[in-house]
Coordinates of C-alpha atoms in Angstrom, one line a residue:
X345 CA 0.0 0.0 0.0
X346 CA 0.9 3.8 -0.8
X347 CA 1.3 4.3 3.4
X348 CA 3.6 1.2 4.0
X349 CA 5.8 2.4 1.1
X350 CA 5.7 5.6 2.7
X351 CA 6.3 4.9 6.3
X352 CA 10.3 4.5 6.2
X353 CA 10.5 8.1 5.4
X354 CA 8.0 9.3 8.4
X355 CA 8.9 11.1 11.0
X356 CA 10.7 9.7 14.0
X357 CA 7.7 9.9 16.2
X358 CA 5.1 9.1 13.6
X359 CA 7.1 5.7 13.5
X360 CA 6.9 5.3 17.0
X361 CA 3.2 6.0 17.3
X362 CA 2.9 3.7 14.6
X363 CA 5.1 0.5 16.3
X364 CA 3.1 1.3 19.6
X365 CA 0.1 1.0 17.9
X366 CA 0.5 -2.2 16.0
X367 CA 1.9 -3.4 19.0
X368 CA -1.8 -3.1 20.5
X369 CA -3.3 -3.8 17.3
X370 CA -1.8 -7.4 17.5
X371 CA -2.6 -7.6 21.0
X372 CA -6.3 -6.8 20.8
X373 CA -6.5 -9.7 17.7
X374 CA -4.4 -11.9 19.8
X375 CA -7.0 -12.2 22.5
X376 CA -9.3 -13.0 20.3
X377 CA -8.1 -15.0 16.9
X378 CA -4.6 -16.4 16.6
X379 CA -5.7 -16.9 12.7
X380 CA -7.0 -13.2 12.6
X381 CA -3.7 -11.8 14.1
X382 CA -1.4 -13.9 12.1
X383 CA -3.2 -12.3 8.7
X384 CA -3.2 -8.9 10.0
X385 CA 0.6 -9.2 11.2
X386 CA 1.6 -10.6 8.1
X387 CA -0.8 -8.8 5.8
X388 CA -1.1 -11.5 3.9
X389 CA -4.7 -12.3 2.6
X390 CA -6.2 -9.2 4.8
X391 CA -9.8 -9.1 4.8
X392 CA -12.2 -6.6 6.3
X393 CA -13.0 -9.0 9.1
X394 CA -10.2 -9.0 10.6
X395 CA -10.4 -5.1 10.6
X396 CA -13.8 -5.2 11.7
X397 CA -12.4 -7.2 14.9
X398 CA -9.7 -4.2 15.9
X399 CA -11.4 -2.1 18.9
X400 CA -12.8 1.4 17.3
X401 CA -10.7 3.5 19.1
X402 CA -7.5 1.8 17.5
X403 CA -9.1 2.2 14.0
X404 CA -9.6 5.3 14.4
X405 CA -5.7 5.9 15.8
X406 CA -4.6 4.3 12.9
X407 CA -6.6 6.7 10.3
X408 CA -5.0 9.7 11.9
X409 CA -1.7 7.9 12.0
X410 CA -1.8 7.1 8.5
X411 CA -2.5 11.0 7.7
X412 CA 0.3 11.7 9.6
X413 CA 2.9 9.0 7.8
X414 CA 1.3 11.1 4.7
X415 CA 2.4 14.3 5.6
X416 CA 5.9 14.0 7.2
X417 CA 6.9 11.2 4.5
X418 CA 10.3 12.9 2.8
X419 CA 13.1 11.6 1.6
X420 CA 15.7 10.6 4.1
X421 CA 19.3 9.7 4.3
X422 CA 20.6 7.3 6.6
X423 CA 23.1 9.1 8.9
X424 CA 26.4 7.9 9.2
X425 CA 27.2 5.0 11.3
X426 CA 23.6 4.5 11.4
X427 CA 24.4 0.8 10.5
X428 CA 26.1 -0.1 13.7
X429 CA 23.3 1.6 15.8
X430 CA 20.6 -0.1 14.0
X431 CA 22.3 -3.9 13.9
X432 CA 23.0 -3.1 18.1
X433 CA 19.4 -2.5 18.3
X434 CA 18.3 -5.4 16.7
X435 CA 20.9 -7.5 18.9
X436 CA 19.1 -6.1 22.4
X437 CA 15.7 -6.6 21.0
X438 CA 16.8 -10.6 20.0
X439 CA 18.5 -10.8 23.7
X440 CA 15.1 -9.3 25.5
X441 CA 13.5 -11.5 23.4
X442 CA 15.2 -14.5 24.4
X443 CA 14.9 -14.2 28.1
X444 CA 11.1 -13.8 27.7
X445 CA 11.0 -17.8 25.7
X446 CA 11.1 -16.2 21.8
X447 CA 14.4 -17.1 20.0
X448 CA 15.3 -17.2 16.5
X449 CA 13.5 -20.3 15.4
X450 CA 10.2 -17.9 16.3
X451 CA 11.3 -14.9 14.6
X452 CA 12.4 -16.9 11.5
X453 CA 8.3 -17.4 11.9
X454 CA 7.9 -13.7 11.3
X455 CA 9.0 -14.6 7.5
X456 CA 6.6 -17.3 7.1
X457 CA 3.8 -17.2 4.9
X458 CA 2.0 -19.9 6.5
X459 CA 3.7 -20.8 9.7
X460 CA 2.7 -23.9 11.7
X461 CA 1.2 -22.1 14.6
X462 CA -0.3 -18.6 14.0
X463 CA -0.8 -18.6 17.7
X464 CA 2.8 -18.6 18.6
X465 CA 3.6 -16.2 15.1
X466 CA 0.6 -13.4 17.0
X467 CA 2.7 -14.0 20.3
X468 CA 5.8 -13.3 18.5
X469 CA 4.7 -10.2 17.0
X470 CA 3.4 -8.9 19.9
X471 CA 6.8 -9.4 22.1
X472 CA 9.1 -8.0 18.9
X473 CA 7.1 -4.5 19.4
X474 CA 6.9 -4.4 22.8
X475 CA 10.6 -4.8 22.9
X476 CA 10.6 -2.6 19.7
X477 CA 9.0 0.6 22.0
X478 CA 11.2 -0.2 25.4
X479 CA 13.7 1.0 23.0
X480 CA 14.4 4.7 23.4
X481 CA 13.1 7.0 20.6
X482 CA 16.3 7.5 19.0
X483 CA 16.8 3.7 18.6
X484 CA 13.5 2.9 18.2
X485 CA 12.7 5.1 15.0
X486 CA 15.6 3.6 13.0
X487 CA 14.9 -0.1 13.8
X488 CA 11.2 0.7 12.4
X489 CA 12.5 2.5 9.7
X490 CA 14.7 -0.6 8.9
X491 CA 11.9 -3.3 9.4
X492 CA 9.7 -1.4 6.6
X493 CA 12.3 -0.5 4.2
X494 CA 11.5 -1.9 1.0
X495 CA 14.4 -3.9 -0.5
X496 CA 14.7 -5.8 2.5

């Protein structure tokens, strides 16, 4: 979509909002449809329904949020030595991870189309951005700007 291409060249803090708010996005499906979250998470085959189960005020979060990505979209340049920041990032969040039960073998689930338990895929996701926002700011924009970069 035109707002996921967009989204790597948002604003530090509409990237944040954004990661908190999937963050409860995937919780709120996770309590109710491991199915449902999995196809929201991954985007893959998403259908109305699964949007019709997200709580209103998060839809309507998410509207504003994309209006937002809109606006402050501009080209950006990665700084320099933004690299190393970004790859030391990624190592906490895969350490925090670890200690709370999720290791590689579940975020090598994160890449699957159809992974053998959507439950533990939703469960994933949610943990990835929670440790994703415990990240300050200045880390966290970059690693989000990283996940969605196209190319990748």
């Amino acid at each position: 979509s035109m707002i996921m291409t967009l989204l790597p060249q948002a604003d530090d803090a509409v990237l944040l909002d954004f990661a908190r708010l999937r963050g409860e996005e995937y919780r709120a499906l996770q309590g109710q449809d491991a199915a449902a979250c999995h196809k929201f998470v991954s985007g893959v085959s998403l259908d109305g329904n699964v949007i019709k189960r997200l709580p209103p005020d998060l839809v309507k979060r998410e509207l504003a949020l994309q209006e937002q990505i809109v606006l402050s979209a501009k080209p950006r340049d990665k700084a320099d030595g933004a690299e190393a920041g970004i790859k030391a990032s990624w190592e906490a969040i895969k350490a925090n991870l670890a200690q709370r039960g999720f290791g590689a073998e579940d975020l090598k689930l994160l890449a699957m189309p159809d992974p053998p338990s959507p439950a533990r895929y939703c469960a994933t996701a949610v943990e990835l951005f929670a440790e994703i926002v415990r990240l300050p700011g200045k880390d966290a924009a970059p690693v989000v700007r990283d996940m969605y970069a196209t190319g990748k």
